[in-house]
PDB file of C-alpha atoms in Angstrom:
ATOM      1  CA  UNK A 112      55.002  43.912 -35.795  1.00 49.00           C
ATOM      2  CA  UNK A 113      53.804  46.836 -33.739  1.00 53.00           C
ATOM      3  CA  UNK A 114      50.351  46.834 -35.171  1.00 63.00           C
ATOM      4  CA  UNK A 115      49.590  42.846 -35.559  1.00 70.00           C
ATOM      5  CA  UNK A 116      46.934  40.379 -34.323  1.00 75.00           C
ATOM      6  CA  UNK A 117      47.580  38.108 -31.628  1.00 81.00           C
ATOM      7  CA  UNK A 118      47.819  34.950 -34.044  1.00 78.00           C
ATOM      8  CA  UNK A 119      50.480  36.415 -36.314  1.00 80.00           C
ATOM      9  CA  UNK A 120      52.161  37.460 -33.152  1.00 83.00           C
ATOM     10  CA  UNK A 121      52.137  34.267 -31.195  1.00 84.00           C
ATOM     11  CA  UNK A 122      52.753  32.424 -34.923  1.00 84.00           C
ATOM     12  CA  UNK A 123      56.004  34.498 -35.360  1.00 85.00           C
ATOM     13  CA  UNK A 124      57.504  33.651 -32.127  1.00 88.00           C
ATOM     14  CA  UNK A 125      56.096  30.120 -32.165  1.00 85.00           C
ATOM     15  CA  UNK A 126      58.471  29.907 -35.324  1.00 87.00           C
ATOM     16  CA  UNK A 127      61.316  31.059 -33.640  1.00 89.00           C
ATOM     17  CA  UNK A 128      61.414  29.638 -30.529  1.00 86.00           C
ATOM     18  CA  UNK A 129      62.250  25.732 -30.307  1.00 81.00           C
ATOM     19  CA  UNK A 130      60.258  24.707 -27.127  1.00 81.00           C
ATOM     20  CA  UNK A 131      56.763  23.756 -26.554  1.00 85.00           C
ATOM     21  CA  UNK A 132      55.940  26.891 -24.472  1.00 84.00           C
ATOM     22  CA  UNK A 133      53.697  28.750 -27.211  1.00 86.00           C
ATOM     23  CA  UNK A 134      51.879  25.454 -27.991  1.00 87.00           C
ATOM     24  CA  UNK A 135      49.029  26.286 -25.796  1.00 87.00           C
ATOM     25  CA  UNK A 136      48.505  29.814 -26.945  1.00 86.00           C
ATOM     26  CA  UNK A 137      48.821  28.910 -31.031  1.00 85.00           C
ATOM     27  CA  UNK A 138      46.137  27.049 -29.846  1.00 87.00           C
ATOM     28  CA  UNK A 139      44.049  29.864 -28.022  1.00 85.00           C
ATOM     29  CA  UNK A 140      45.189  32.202 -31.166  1.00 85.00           C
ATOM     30  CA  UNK A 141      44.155  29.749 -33.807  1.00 82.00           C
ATOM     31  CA  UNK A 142      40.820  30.768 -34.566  1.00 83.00           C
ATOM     32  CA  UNK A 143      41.525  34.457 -34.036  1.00 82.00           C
ATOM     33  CA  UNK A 144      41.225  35.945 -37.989  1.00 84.00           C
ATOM     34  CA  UNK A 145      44.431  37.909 -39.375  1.00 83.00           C
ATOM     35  CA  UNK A 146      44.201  41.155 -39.157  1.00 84.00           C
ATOM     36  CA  UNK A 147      45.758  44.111 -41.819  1.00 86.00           C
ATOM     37  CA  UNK A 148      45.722  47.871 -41.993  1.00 88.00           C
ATOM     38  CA  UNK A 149      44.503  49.525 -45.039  1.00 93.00           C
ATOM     39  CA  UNK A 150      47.059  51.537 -46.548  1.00 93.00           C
ATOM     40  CA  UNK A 151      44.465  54.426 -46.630  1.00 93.00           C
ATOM     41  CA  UNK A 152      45.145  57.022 -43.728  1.00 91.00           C
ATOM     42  CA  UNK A 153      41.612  58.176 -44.287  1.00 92.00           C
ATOM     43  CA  UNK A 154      39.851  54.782 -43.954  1.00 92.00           C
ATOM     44  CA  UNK A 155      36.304  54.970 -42.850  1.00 90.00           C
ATOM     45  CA  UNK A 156      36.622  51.421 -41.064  1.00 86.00           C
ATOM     46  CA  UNK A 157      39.969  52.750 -39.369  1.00 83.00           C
ATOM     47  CA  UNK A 158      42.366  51.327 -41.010  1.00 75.00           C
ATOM     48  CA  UNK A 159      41.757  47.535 -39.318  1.00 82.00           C
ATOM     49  CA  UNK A 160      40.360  44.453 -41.901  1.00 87.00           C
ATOM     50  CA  UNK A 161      40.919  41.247 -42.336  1.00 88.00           C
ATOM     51  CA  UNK A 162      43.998  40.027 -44.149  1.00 87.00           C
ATOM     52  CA  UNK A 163      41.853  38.482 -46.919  1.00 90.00           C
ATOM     53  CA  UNK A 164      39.729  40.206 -47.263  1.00 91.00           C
ATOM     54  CA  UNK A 165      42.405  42.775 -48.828  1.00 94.00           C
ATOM     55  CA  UNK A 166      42.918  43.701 -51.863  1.00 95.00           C
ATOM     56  CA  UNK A 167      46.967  45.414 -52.892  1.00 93.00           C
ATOM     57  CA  UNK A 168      48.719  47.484 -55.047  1.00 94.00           C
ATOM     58  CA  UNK A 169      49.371  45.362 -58.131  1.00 92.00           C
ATOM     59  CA  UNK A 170      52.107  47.401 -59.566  1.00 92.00           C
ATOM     60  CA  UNK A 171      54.270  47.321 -56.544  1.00 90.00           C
ATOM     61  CA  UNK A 172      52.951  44.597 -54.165  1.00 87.00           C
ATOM     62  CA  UNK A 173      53.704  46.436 -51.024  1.00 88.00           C
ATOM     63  CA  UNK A 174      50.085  48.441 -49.713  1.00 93.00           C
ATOM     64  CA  UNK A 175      47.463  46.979 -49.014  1.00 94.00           C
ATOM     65  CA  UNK A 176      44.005  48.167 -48.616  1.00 95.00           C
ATOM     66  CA  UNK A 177      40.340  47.622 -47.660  1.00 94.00           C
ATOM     67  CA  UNK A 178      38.614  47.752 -50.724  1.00 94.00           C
ATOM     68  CA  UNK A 179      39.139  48.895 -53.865  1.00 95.00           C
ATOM     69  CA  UNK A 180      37.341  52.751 -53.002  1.00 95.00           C
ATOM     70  CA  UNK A 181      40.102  52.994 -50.438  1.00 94.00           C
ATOM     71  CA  UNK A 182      43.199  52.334 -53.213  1.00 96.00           C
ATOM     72  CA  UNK A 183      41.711  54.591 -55.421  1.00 96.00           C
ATOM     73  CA  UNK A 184      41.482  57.001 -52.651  1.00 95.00           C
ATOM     74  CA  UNK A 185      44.706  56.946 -51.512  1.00 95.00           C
ATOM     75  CA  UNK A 186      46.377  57.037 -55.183  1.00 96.00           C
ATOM     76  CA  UNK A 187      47.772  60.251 -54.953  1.00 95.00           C
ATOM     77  CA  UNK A 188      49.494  59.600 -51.664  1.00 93.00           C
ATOM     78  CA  UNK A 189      50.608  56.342 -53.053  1.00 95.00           C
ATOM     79  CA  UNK A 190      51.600  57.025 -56.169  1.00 94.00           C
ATOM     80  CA  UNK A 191      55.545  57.861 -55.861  1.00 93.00           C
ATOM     81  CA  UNK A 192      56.345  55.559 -53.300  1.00 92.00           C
ATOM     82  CA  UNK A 193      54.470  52.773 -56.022  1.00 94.00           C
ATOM     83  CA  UNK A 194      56.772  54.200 -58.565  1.00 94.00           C
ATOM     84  CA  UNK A 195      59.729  53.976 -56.714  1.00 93.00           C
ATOM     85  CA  UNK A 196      59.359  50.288 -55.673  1.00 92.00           C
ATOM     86  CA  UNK A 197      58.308  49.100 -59.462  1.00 91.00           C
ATOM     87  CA  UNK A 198      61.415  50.260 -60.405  1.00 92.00           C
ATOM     88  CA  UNK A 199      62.895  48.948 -58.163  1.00 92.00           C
ATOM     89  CA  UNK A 200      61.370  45.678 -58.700  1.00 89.00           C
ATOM     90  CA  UNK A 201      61.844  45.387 -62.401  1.00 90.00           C
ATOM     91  CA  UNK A 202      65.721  46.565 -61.392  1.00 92.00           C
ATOM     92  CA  UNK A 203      65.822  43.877 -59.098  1.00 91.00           C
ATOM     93  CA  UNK A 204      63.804  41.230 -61.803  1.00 90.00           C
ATOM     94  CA  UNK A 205      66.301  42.376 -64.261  1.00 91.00           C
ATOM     95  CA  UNK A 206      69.570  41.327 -62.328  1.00 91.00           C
ATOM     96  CA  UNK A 207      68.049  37.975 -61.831  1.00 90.00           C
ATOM     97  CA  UNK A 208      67.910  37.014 -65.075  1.00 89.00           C
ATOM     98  CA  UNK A 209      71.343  38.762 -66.595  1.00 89.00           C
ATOM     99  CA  UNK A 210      72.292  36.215 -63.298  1.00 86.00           C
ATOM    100  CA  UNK A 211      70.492  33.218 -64.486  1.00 85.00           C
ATOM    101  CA  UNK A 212      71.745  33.700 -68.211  1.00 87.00           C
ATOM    102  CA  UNK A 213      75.435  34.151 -66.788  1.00 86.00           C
ATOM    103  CA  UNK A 214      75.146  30.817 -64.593  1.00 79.00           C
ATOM    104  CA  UNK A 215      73.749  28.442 -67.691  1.00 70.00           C
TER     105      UNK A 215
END
């Protein structure tokens, strides 16, 4: 949460914390647009857009980018990492339903 907009900061914490204390800034915040970073590291519009404005990896589900120009751009960087985590995904898919068929 290093990198995040003031409303997903103050809406984490508001969350978490049982008192009315961040009432009045969730309020402030409320308007402000969510902000993401573009998985790019070359991103002409530095990185910084609007959460939906993004578009994301659909094999893995983990980066996120700008635009489509910027995923294709970034491919090769991405590419192992994306391979990796679909693995590990349909590993993780596959476990759940050899557990669902054992629990029937």
């Amino acid at each position: 949460m290093v990198n995040t907009d003031d409303h997903t900061l103050v809406s984490f914490f508001r969350k978490r914390i049982t008192c009315s204390c961040l009432d009045k800034k969730h309020k402030e915040v409320k308007s402000i647009k969510k902000m993401g970073l573009c998985n790019n590291k070359k991103c002409p519009l530095g990185g910084k857009v609007e959460r939906s404005k993004m578009v994301y990896c659909t094999r893995c589900s983990v980066a996120y980018y700008c635009s489509r120009d910027c995923q294709e751009a970034a491919w090769s960087d991405h590419r192992e990492v994306c391979k990796k985590r679909a693995e590990q995904n349909a590993k993780f898919e596959q476990e759940m339903r050899i557990r669902d068929q054992n629990s029937m």
